[in-house]
Short mmCIF file of C-alpha atoms and ligand atoms in Angstrom, two decimals:
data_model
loop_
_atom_site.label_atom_id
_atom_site.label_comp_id
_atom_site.label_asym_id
_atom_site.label_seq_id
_atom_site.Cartn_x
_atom_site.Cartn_y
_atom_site.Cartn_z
CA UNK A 1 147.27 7.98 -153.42
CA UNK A 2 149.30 9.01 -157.11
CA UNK A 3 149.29 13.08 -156.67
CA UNK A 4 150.66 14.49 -160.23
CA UNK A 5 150.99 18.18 -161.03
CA UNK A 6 150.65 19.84 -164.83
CA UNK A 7 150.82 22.88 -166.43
CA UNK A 8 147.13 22.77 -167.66
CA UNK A 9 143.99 21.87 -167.28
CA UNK A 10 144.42 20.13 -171.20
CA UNK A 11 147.56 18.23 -169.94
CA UNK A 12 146.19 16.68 -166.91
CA UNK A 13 142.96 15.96 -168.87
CA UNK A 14 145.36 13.84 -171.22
CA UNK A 15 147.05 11.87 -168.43
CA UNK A 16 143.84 11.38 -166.33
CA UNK A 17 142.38 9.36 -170.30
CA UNK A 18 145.64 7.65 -169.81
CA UNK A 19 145.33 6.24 -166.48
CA UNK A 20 141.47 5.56 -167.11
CA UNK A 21 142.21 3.65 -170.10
CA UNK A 22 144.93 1.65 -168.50
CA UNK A 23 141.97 0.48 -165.53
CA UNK A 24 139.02 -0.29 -167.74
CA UNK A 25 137.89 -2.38 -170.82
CA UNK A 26 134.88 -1.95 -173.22
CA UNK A 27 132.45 -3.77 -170.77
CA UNK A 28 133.56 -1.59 -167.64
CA UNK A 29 131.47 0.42 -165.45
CA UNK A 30 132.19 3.99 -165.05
CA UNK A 31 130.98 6.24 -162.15
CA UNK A 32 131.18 9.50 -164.35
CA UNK A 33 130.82 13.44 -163.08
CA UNK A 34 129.48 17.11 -163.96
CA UNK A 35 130.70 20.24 -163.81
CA UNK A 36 133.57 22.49 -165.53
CA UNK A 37 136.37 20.22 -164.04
CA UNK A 38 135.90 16.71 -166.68
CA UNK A 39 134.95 18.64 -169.97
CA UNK A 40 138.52 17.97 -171.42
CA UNK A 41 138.48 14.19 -170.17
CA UNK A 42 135.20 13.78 -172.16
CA UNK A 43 137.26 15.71 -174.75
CA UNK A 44 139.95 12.55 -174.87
CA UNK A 45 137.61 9.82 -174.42
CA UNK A 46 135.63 11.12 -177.64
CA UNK A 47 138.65 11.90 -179.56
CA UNK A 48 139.82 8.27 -178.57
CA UNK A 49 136.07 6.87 -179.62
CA UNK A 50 136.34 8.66 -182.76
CA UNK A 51 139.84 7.13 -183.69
CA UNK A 52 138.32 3.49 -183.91
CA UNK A 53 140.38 3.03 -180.65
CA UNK A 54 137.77 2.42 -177.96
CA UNK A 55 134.31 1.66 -178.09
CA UNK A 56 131.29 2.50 -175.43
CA UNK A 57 128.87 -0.14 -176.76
CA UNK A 58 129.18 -2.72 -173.76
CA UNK A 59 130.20 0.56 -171.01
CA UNK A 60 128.10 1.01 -168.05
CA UNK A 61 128.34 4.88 -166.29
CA UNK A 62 126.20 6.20 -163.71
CA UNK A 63 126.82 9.39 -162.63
CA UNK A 64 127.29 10.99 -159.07
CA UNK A 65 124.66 13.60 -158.98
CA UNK A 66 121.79 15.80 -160.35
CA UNK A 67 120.07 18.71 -159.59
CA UNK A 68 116.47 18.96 -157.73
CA UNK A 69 113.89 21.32 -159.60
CA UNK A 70 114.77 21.92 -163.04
CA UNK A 71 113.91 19.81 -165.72
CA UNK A 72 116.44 17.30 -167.50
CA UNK A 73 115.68 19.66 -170.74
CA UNK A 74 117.36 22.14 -168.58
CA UNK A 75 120.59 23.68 -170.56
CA UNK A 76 122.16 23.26 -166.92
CA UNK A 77 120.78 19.95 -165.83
CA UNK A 78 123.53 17.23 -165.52
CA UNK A 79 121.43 14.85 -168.01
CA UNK A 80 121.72 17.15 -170.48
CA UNK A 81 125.21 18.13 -169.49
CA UNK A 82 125.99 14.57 -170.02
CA UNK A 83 124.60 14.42 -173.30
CA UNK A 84 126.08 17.39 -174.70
CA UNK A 85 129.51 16.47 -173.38
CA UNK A 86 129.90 12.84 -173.75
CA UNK A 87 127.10 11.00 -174.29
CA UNK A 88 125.92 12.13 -177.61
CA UNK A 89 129.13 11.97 -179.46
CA UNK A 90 130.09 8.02 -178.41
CA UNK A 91 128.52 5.00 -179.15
CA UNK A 92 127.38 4.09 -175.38
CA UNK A 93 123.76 3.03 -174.93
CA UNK A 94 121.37 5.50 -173.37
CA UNK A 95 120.00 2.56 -171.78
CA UNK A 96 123.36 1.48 -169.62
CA UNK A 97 123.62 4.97 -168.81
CA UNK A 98 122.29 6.13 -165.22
CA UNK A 99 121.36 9.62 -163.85
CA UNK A 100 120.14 10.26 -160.75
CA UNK A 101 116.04 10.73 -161.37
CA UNK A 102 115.59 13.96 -159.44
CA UNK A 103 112.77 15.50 -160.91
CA UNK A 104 110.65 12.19 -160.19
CA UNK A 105 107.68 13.26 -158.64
CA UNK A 106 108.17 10.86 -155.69
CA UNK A 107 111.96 11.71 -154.80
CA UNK A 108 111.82 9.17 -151.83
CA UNK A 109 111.36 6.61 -153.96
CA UNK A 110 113.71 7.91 -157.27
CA UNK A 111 116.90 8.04 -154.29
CA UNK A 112 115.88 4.30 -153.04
CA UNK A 113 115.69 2.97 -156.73
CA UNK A 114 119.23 4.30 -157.73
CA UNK A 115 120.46 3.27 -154.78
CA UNK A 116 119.26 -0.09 -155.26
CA UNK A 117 120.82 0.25 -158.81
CA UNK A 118 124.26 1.60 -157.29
CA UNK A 119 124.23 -1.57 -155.05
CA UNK A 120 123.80 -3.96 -157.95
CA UNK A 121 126.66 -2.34 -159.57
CA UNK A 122 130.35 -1.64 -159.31
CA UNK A 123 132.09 1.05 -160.74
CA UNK A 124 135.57 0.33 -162.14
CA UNK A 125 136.62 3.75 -162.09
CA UNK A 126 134.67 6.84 -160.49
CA UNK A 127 135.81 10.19 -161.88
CA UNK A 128 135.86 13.16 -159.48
CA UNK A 129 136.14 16.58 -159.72
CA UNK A 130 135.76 18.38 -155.74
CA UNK A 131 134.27 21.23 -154.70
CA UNK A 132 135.75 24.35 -152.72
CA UNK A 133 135.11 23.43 -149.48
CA UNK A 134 135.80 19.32 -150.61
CA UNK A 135 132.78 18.18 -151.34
CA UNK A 136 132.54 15.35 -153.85
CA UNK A 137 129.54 14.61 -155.56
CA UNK A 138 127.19 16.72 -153.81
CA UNK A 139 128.08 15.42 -150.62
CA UNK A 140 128.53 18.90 -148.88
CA UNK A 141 131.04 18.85 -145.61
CA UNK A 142 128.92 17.40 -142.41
CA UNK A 143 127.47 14.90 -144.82
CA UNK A 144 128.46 11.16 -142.90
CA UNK A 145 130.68 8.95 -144.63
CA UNK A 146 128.45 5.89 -144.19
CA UNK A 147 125.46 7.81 -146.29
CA UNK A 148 124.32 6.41 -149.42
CA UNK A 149 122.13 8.22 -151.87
CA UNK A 150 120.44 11.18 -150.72
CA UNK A 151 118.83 14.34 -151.62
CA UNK A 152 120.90 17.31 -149.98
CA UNK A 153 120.62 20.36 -149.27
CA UNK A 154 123.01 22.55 -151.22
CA UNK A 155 125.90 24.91 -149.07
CA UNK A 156 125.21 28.68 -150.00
CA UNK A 157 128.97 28.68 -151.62
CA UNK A 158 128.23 25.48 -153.81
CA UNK A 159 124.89 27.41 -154.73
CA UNK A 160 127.59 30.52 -155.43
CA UNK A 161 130.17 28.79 -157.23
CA UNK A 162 127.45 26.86 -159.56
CA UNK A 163 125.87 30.39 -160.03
CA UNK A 164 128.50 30.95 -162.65
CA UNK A 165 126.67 28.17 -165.01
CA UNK A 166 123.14 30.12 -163.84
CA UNK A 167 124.03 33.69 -165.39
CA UNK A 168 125.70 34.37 -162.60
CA UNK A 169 122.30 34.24 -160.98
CA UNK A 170 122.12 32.21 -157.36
CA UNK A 171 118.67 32.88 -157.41
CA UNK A 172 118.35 30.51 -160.48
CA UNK A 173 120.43 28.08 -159.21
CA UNK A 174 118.88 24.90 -157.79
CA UNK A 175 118.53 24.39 -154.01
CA UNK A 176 119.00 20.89 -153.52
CA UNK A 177 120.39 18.04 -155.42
CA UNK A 178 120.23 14.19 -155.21
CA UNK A 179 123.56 12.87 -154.92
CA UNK A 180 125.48 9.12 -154.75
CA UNK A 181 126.42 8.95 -151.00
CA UNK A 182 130.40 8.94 -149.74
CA UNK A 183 129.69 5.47 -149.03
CA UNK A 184 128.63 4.67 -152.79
CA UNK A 185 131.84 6.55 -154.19
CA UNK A 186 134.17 4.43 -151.91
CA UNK A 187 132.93 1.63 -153.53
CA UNK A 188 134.69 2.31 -156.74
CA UNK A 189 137.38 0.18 -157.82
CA UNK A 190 139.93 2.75 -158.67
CA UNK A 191 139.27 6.99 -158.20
CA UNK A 192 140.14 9.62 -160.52
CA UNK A 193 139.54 13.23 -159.11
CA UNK A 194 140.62 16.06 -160.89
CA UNK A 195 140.79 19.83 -159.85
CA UNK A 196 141.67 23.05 -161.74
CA UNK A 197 142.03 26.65 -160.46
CA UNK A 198 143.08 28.50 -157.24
CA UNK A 199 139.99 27.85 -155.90
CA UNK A 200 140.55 24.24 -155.27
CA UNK A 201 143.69 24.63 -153.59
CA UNK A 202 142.35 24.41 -149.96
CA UNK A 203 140.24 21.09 -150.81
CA UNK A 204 143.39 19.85 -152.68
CA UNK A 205 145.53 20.38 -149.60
CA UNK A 206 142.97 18.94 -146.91
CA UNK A 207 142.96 15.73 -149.16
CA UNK A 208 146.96 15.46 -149.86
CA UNK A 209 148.45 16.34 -147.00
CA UNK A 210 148.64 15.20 -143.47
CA UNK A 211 146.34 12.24 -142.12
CA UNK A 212 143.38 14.19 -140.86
CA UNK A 213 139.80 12.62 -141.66
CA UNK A 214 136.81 14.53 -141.08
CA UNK A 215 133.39 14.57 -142.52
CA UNK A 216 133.75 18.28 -142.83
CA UNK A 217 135.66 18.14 -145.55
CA UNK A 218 134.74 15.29 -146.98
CA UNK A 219 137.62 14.15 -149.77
CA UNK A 220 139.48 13.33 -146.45
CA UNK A 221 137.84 9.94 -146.43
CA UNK A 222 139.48 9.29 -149.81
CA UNK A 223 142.74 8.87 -148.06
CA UNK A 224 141.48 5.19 -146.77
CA UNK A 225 140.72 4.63 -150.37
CA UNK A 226 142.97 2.21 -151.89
CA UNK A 227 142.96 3.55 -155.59
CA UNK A 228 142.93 6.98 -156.40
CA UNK A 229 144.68 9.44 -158.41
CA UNK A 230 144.95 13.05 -158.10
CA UNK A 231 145.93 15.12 -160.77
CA UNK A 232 145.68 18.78 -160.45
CA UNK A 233 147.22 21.77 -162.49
CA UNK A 234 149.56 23.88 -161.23
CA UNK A 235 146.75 26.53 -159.95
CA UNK A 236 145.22 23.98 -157.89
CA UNK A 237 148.51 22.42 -156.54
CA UNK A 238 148.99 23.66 -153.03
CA UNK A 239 152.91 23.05 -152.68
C1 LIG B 301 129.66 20.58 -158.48
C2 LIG B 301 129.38 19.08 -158.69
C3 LIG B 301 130.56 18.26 -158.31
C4 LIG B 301 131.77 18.94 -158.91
C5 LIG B 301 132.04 20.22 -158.16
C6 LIG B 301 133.03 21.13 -158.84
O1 LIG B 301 128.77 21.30 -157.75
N1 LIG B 301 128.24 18.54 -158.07
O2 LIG B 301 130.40 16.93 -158.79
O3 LIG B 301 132.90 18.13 -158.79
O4 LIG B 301 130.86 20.87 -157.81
O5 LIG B 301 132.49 21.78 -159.93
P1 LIG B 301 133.38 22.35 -161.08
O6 LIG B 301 134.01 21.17 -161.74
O7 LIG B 301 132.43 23.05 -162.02
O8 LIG B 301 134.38 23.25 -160.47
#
């Protein structure tokens, strides 16, 4: 595991779009994420697009996770956080791009197709961000490292910390989610996770430091991952 420190949130962003470039081409797969933590990787990678200097034509990407209950027109739903922050400003197809269907009316059967999907595939690079109490994707601590795709119930501090993106509302934030399992996200070729803020510190440490893993926290089981990169700002760093 490569742990690097910056000053910002901006600078790390820059060196994670450094190391991702270095591990794909234009016909990789990327396993991409949500949330406040990638915003200024997207931010790089369209820069990069709009410089003639990469391409998203031939890319793959599914993503980890989605909401349960509000609809993909949803300001806060990850499909349309995915268009508004990457997707719409590339040239990637719509149609190699994968979202967890979580507002299918039959969600048994939306978690076996993108499993089946996920199983066909394989990520080149999976890009992380981690929750509080080290959760990745939605896979909340207690979740078993040999689950695959799944709908999950979400922790009442995930449902708090998302609350931010819900007017500060938990009542408005979703309950449940469908998320790739720890088992899917292993599969990745290479892992970059990325964390920002004081509130990550904890997770940050539990993943760097010492040999302990547990599936209640559950970065831990990245440490038998043989790929990954960490790269935190100084807020997050727990040294
Ligand atoms: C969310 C997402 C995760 C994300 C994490 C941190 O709930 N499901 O994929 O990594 O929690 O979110 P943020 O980046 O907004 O801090």
């Amino acid at each position: 595991m490569k742990y690097l420190v910056f000053n910002s949130k901006k600078e790390a962003s820059q060196e994670a779009y450094k190391i991702l470039k270095s591990l794909i081409n234009e016909n990789s797969t990327l396993g991409l994420a949500t949330g406040s933590t990638p915003t200024d990787l997207y931010v790089e990678m369209i820069a990069d697009y709009k410089a003639g200097n990469f391409s998203y034509k031939n890319i793959k990407s599914y993503n980890l996770d989605e909401y349960v209950g509000i609809s993909y027109d949803h300001p806060e739903s990850y499909h349309k956080f995915m268009e508004k922050n990457l997707f719409d400003h590339v040239d990637i197809d719509k149609a190699n791009t994968h979202v967890p269907d979580a507002s299918a009316s039959d969600l048994e059967l939306a978690v076996k197709s993108y499993q089946e999907e996920l199983n066909k595939a394989q990520i080149d690079v999976q890009i992380l961000g981690i929750g509080g109490n080290g959760h990745i994707g939605f896979n909340e601590p207690g979740t078993p490292f040999d689950a695959g795709v799944h709908v999950v119930d979400l922790k009442e501090e995930t449902i708090q910390a998302n609350s931010r993106f819900f007017d500060g509302d938990i009542n408005l934030v979703p309950k449940q989610a469908m998320t790739m399992g720890i088992k899917d996200i292993m599969r990745a070729k290479h892992i970059i996770l990325l964390a920002f803020g004081k509130a990550k510190q904890d997770a940050i440490r539990s993943l760097v430091e010492g040999d302990e893993i547990t599936e209640n926290i559950p970065c831990t089981i990245l440490k038998n991952h043989p790929s990954v990169f960490v790269l935190v700002d100084k807020d997050a760093d727990f040294q």
